[in-house]
mmCIF file of C-alpha atoms in Angstrom:
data_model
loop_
_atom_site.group_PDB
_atom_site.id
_atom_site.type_symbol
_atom_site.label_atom_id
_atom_site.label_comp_id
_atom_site.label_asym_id
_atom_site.label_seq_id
_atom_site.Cartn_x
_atom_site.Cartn_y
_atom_site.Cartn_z
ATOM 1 C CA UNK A 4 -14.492 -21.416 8.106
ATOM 2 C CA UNK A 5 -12.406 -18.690 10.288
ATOM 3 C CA UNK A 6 -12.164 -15.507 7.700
ATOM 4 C CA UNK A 7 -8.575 -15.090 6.630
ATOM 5 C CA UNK A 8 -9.329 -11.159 5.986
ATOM 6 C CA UNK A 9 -9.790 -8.870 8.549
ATOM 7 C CA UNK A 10 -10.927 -4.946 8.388
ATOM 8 C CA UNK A 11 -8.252 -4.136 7.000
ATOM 9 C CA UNK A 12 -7.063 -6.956 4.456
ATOM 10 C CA UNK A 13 -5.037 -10.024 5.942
ATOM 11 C CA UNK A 14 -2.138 -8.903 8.853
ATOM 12 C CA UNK A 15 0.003 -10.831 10.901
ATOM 13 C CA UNK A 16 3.401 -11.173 12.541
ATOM 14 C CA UNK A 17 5.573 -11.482 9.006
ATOM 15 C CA UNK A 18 7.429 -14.840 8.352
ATOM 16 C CA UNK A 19 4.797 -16.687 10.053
ATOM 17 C CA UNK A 20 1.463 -15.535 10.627
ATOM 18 C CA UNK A 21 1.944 -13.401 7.313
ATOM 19 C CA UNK A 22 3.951 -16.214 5.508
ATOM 20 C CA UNK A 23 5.941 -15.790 2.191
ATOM 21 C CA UNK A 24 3.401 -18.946 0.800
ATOM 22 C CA UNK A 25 0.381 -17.259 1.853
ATOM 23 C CA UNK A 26 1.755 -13.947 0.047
ATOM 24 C CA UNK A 27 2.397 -15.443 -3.112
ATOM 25 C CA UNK A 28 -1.144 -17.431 -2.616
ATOM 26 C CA UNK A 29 -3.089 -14.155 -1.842
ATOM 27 C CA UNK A 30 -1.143 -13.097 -5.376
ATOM 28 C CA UNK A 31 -2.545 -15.559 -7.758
ATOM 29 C CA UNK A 32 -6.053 -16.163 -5.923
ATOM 30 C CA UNK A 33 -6.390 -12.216 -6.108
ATOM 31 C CA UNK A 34 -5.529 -11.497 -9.606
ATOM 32 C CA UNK A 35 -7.738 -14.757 -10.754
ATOM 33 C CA UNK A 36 -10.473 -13.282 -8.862
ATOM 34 C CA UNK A 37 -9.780 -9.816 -9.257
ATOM 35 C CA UNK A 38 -9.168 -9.900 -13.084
ATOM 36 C CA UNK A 39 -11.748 -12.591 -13.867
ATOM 37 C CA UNK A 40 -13.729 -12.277 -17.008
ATOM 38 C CA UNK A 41 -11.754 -9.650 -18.895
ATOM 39 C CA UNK A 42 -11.435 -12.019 -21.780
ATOM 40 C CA UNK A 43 -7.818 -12.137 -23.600
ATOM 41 C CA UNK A 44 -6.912 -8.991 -22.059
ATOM 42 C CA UNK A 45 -3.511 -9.520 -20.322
ATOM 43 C CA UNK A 46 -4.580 -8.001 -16.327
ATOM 44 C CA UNK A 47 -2.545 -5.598 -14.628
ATOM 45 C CA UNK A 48 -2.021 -4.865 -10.974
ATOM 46 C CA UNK A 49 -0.716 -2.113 -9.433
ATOM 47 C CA UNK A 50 1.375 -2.854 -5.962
ATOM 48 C CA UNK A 51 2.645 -0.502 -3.350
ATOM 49 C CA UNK A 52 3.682 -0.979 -0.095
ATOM 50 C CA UNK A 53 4.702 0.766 3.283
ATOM 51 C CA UNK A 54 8.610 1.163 5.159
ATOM 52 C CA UNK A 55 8.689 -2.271 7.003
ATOM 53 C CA UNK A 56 11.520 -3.995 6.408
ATOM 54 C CA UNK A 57 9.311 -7.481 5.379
ATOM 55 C CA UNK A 58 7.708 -5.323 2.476
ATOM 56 C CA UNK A 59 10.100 -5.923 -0.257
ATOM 57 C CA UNK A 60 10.439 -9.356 1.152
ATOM 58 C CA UNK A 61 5.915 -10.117 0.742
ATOM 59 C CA UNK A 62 5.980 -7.609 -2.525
ATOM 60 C CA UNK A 63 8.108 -9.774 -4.451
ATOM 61 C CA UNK A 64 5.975 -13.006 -2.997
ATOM 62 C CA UNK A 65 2.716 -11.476 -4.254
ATOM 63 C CA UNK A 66 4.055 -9.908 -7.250
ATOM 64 C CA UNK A 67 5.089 -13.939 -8.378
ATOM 65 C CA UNK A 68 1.931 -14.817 -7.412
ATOM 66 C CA UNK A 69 0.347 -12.380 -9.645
ATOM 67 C CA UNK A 70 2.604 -13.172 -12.825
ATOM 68 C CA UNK A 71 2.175 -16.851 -11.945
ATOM 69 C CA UNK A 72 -1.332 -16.526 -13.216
ATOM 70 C CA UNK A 73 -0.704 -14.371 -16.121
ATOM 71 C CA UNK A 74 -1.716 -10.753 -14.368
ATOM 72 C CA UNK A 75 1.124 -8.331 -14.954
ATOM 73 C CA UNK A 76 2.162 -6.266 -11.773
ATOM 74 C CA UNK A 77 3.504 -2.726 -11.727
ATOM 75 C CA UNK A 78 5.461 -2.284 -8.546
ATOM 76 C CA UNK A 79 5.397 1.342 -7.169
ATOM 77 C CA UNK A 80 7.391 0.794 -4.386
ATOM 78 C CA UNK A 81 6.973 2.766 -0.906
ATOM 79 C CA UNK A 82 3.821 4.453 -0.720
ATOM 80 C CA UNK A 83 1.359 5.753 0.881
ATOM 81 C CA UNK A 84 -2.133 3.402 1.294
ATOM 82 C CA UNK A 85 -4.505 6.269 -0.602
ATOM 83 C CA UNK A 86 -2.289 6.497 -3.387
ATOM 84 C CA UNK A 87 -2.126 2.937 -4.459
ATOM 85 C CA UNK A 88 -6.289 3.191 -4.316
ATOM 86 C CA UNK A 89 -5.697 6.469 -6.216
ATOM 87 C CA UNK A 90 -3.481 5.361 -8.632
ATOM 88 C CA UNK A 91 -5.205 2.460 -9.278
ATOM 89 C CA UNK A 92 -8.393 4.067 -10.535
ATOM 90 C CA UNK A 93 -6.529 6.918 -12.169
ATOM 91 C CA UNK A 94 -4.373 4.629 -14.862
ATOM 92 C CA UNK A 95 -7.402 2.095 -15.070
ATOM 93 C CA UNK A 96 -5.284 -1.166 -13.413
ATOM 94 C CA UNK A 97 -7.491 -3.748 -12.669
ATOM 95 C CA UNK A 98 -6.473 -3.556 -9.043
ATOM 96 C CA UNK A 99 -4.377 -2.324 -6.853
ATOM 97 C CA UNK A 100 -2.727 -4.336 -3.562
ATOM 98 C CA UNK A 101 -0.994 -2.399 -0.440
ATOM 99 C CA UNK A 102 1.388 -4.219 1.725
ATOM 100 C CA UNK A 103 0.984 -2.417 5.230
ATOM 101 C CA UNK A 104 -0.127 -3.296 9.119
ATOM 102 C CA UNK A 105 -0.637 0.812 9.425
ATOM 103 C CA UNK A 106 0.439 1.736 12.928
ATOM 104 C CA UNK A 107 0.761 -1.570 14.292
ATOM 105 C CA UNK A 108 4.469 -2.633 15.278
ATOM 106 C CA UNK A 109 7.415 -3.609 12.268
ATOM 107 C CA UNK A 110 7.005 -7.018 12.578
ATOM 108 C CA UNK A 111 3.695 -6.664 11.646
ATOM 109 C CA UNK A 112 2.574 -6.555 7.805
ATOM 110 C CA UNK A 113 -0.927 -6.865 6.028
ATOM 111 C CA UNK A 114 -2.005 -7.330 2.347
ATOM 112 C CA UNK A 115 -4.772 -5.110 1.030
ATOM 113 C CA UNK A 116 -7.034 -5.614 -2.314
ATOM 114 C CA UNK A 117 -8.628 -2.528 -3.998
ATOM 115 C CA UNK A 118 -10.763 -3.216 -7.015
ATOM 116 C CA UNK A 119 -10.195 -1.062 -10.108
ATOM 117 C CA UNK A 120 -12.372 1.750 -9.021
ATOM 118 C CA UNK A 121 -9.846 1.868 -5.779
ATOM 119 C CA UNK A 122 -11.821 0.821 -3.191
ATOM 120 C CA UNK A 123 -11.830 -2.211 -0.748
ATOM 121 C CA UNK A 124 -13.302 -5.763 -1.873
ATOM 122 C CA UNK A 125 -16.585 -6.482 -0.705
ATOM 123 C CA UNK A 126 -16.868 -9.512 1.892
ATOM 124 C CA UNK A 127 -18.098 -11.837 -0.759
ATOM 125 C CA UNK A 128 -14.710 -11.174 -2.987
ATOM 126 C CA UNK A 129 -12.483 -11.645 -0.336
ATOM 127 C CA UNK A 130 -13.908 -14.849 0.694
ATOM 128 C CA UNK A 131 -14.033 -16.264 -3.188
ATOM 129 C CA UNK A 132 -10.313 -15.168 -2.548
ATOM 130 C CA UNK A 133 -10.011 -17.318 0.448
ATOM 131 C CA UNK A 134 -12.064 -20.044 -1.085
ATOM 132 C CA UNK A 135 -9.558 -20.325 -3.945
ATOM 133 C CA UNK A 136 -6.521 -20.751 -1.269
ATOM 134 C CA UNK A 137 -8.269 -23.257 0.741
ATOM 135 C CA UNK A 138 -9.258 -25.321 -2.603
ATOM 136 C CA UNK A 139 -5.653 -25.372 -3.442
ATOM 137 C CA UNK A 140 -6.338 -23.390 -6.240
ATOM 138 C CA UNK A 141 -8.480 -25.535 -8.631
ATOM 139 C CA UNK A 142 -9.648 -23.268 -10.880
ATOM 140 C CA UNK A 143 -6.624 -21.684 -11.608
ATOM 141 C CA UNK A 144 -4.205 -22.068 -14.534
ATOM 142 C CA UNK A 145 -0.776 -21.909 -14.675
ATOM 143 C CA UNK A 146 0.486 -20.472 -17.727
ATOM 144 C CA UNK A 147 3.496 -20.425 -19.367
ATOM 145 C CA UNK A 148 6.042 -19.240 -22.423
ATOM 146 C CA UNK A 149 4.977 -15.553 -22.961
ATOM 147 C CA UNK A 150 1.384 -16.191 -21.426
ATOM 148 C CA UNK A 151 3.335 -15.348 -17.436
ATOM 149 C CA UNK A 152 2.789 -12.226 -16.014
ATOM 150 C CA UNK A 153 5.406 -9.014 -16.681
ATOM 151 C CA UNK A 154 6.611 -7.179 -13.451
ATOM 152 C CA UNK A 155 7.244 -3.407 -14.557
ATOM 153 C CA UNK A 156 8.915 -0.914 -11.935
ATOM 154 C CA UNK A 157 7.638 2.598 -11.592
ATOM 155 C CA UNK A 158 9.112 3.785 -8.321
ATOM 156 C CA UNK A 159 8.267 7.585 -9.440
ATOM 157 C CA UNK A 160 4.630 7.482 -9.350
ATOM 158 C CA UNK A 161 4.284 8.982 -5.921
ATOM 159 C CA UNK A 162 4.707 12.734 -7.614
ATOM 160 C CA UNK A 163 1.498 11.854 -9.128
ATOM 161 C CA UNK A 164 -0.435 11.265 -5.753
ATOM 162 C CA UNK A 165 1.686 14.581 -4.778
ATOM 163 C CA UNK A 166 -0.289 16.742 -7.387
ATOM 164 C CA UNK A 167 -3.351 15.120 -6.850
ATOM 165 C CA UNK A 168 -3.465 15.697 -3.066
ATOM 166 C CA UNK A 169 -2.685 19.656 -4.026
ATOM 167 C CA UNK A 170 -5.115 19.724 -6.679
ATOM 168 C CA UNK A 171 -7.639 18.390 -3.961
ATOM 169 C CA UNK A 172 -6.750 21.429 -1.105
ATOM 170 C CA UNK A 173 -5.812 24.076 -3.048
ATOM 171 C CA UNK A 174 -4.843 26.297 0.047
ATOM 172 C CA UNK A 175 -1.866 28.854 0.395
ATOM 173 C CA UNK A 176 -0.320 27.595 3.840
ATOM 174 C CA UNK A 177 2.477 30.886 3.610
ATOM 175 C CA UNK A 178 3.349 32.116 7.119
ATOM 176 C CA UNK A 179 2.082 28.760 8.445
ATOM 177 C CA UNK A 180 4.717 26.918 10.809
ATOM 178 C CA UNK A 181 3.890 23.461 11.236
ATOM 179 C CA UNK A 182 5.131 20.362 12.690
ATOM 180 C CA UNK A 183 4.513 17.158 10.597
ATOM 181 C CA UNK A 184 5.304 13.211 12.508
ATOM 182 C CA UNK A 185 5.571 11.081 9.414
ATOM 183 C CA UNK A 186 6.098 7.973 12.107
ATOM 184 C CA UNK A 187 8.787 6.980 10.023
ATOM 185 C CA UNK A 188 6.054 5.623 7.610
ATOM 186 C CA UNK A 189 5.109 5.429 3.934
ATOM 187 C CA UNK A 190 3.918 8.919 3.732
ATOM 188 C CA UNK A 191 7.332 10.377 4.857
ATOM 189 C CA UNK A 192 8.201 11.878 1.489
ATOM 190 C CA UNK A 193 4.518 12.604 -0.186
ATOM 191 C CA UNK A 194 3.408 14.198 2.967
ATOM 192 C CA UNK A 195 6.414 16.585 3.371
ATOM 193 C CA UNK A 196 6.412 17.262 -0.359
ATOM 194 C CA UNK A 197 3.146 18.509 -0.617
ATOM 195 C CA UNK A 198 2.641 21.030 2.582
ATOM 196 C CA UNK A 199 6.290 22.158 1.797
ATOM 197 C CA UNK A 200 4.542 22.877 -1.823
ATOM 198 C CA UNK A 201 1.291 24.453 -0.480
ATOM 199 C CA UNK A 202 4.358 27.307 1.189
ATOM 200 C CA UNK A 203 4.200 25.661 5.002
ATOM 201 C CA UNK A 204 7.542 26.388 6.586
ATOM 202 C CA UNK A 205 7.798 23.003 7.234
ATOM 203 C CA UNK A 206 9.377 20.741 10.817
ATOM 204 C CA UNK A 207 9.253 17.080 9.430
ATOM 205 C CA UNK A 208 9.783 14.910 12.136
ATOM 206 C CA UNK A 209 10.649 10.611 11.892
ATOM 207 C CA UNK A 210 11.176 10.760 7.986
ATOM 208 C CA UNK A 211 14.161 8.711 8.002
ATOM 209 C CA UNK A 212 12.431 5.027 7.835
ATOM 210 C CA UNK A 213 15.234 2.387 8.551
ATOM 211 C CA UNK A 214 12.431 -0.924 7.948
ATOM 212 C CA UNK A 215 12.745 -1.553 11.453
ATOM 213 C CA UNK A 216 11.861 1.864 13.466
ATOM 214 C CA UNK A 217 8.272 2.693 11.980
ATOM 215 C CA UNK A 218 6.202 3.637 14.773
ATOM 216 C CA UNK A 219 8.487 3.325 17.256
ATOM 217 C CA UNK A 220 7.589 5.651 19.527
ATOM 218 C CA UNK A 221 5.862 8.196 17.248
ATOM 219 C CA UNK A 222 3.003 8.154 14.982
ATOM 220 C CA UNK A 223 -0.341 8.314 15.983
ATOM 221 C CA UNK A 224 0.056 6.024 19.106
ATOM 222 C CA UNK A 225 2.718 8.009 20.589
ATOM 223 C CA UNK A 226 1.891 11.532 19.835
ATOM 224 C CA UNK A 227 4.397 13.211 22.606
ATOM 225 C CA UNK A 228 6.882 14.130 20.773
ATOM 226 C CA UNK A 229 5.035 15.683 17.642
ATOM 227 C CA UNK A 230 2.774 17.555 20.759
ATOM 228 C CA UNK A 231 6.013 19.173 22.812
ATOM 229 C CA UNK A 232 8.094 20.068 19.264
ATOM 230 C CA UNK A 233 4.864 21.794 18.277
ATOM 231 C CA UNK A 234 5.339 23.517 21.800
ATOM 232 C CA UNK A 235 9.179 23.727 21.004
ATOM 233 C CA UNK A 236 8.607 25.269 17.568
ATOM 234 C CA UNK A 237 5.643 27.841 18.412
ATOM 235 C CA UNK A 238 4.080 26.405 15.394
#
C-alpha cells in the first residue's frame, strides 16, 4: 500500500486531496489507536491548528471524528506546531493533533499526531492508523448516549506556551532592535508576545493572518522583505 503519511503527518490541497471524510477518518482511527488500552478512562485530545482559512473547516472534521469514538477533544484554536506537542505533554492529554502544511501555500493543509509525551508517531502507529481507514474501520465502536466524546474550547492556552518559551531563554533582549516576519502564520501572536516580554523593541512584520495570505510572499521562502526592513530599521 502507498503510505497516506508523509514526514510531516498527511498534507494535501484541502477539499480534495485533504478531504473533510478523510479528516474526520484520521479523527476516529487516531484516537482508537492513539488512546487504545487505557481501560474505562474517557481519552482526551488536545487539537490546535495554524491561520489557513480550511483549519476551522478540518478541526471541526477531526474533532467529530474524535468524539465519534468516545475520545474527548480540547480545541486550542490557532497555534503554533511546538505548543500543541508542548501542551500536550504538559496537561497529560493522550495526544495532541496539529492542523498545518507549514510554509507550503493556503490551500494547502496537513494533519499531525503527537503521542502523549508530544512527539511524532512512530511509522508503525501511523500505518495501524492507516490500516484502520482502509479496513473501514472494523475494530472500531461507535458509541452513543453519554459514552460520545465532549469537545471543550480553551482558546487561551497559548499564554502558557508564552511562559514556557521564556522560562526556556531566560535572556534580557533590552536595547535589542529586531525585526520579526511572523509569515502571517500561527506563531504571529506567541512569537511577538514573548521577545516583546524578554524587552526587544520589537518590528513585527505579516501578523495580520486573513486565512488566505499566509506565506504569501514572506516567511521563510521569501525572506526579502524581513532582510531590507532589517536594513530599513538598523536593527
Amino acid at each position: 500500500m502507498s503510505r497516506m503519511f508523509g514526514t510531516d503527518g498527511v498534507r494535501g490541497v484541502a477539499g480534495t486531496e485533504l478531504s473533510i471524510d478523510l479528516a474526520t477518518k484520521l479523527g476516529q482511527a487516531g484516537a482508537y489507536v492513539l488512546t487504545e488500552g487505557r481501560g474505562d478512562k474517557k481519552p482526551t485530545i488536545l487539537v490546535g491548528c495554524d491561520t489557513r482559512i480550511s483549519g476551522g473547516m478540518l478541526a471541526n472534521a477531526l474533532i467529530a471524528g474524535i468524539c465519534s469514538v468516545g475520545a474527548d477533544a480540547v480545541y486550542a484554536g490557532v497555534m503554533p506546531t511546538p505548543a500543541v506537542a508542548y501542551l500536550t505533554r504538559k496537561h497529560g492529554f493522550d495526544a495532541g493533533v496539529v492542523i498545518s502544511a507549514s510554509h507550503n501555500p493556503m490551500e494547502f493543509n496537513g494533519i499531525k499526531f503527537f503521542n502523549r509525551d508530544g512527539y511524532k508517531l512512530p511509522d508503525s502507529m501511523e500505518d495501524e492508523i492507516q490500516r484502520q481507514i482502509e479496513s473501514g474501520m472494523a475494530d472500531i465502536e461507535s458509541p452513543t448516549g453519554e459514552k460520545i466524546g465532549h469537545v471543550k474550547y480553551a482558546f487561551d492556552m497559548d499564554r502558557e506556551y508564552v511562559d514556557f518559551e521564556k522560562e526556556n531563554v531566560p535572556i534580557d533582549l533590552s536595547g535589542m532592535k529586531i525585526v520579526v516576519d511572523c509569515a502571517e502564520g500561527a506563531s504571529y501572536k506567541t512569537n511577538t508576545q514573548v521577545l516583546k516580554e524578554l524587552g526587544a523593541d520589537l518590528v513585527a512584520i505579516h501578523t495580520h493572518p486573513t486565512g488566505t495570505n499566509i506565506n504569501d510572499h514572506c516567511g521563510s521562502t521569501h525572506m526579502e522583505q524581513l532582510a531590507q526592513r532589517v536594513r530599513d530599521e538598523k536593527a
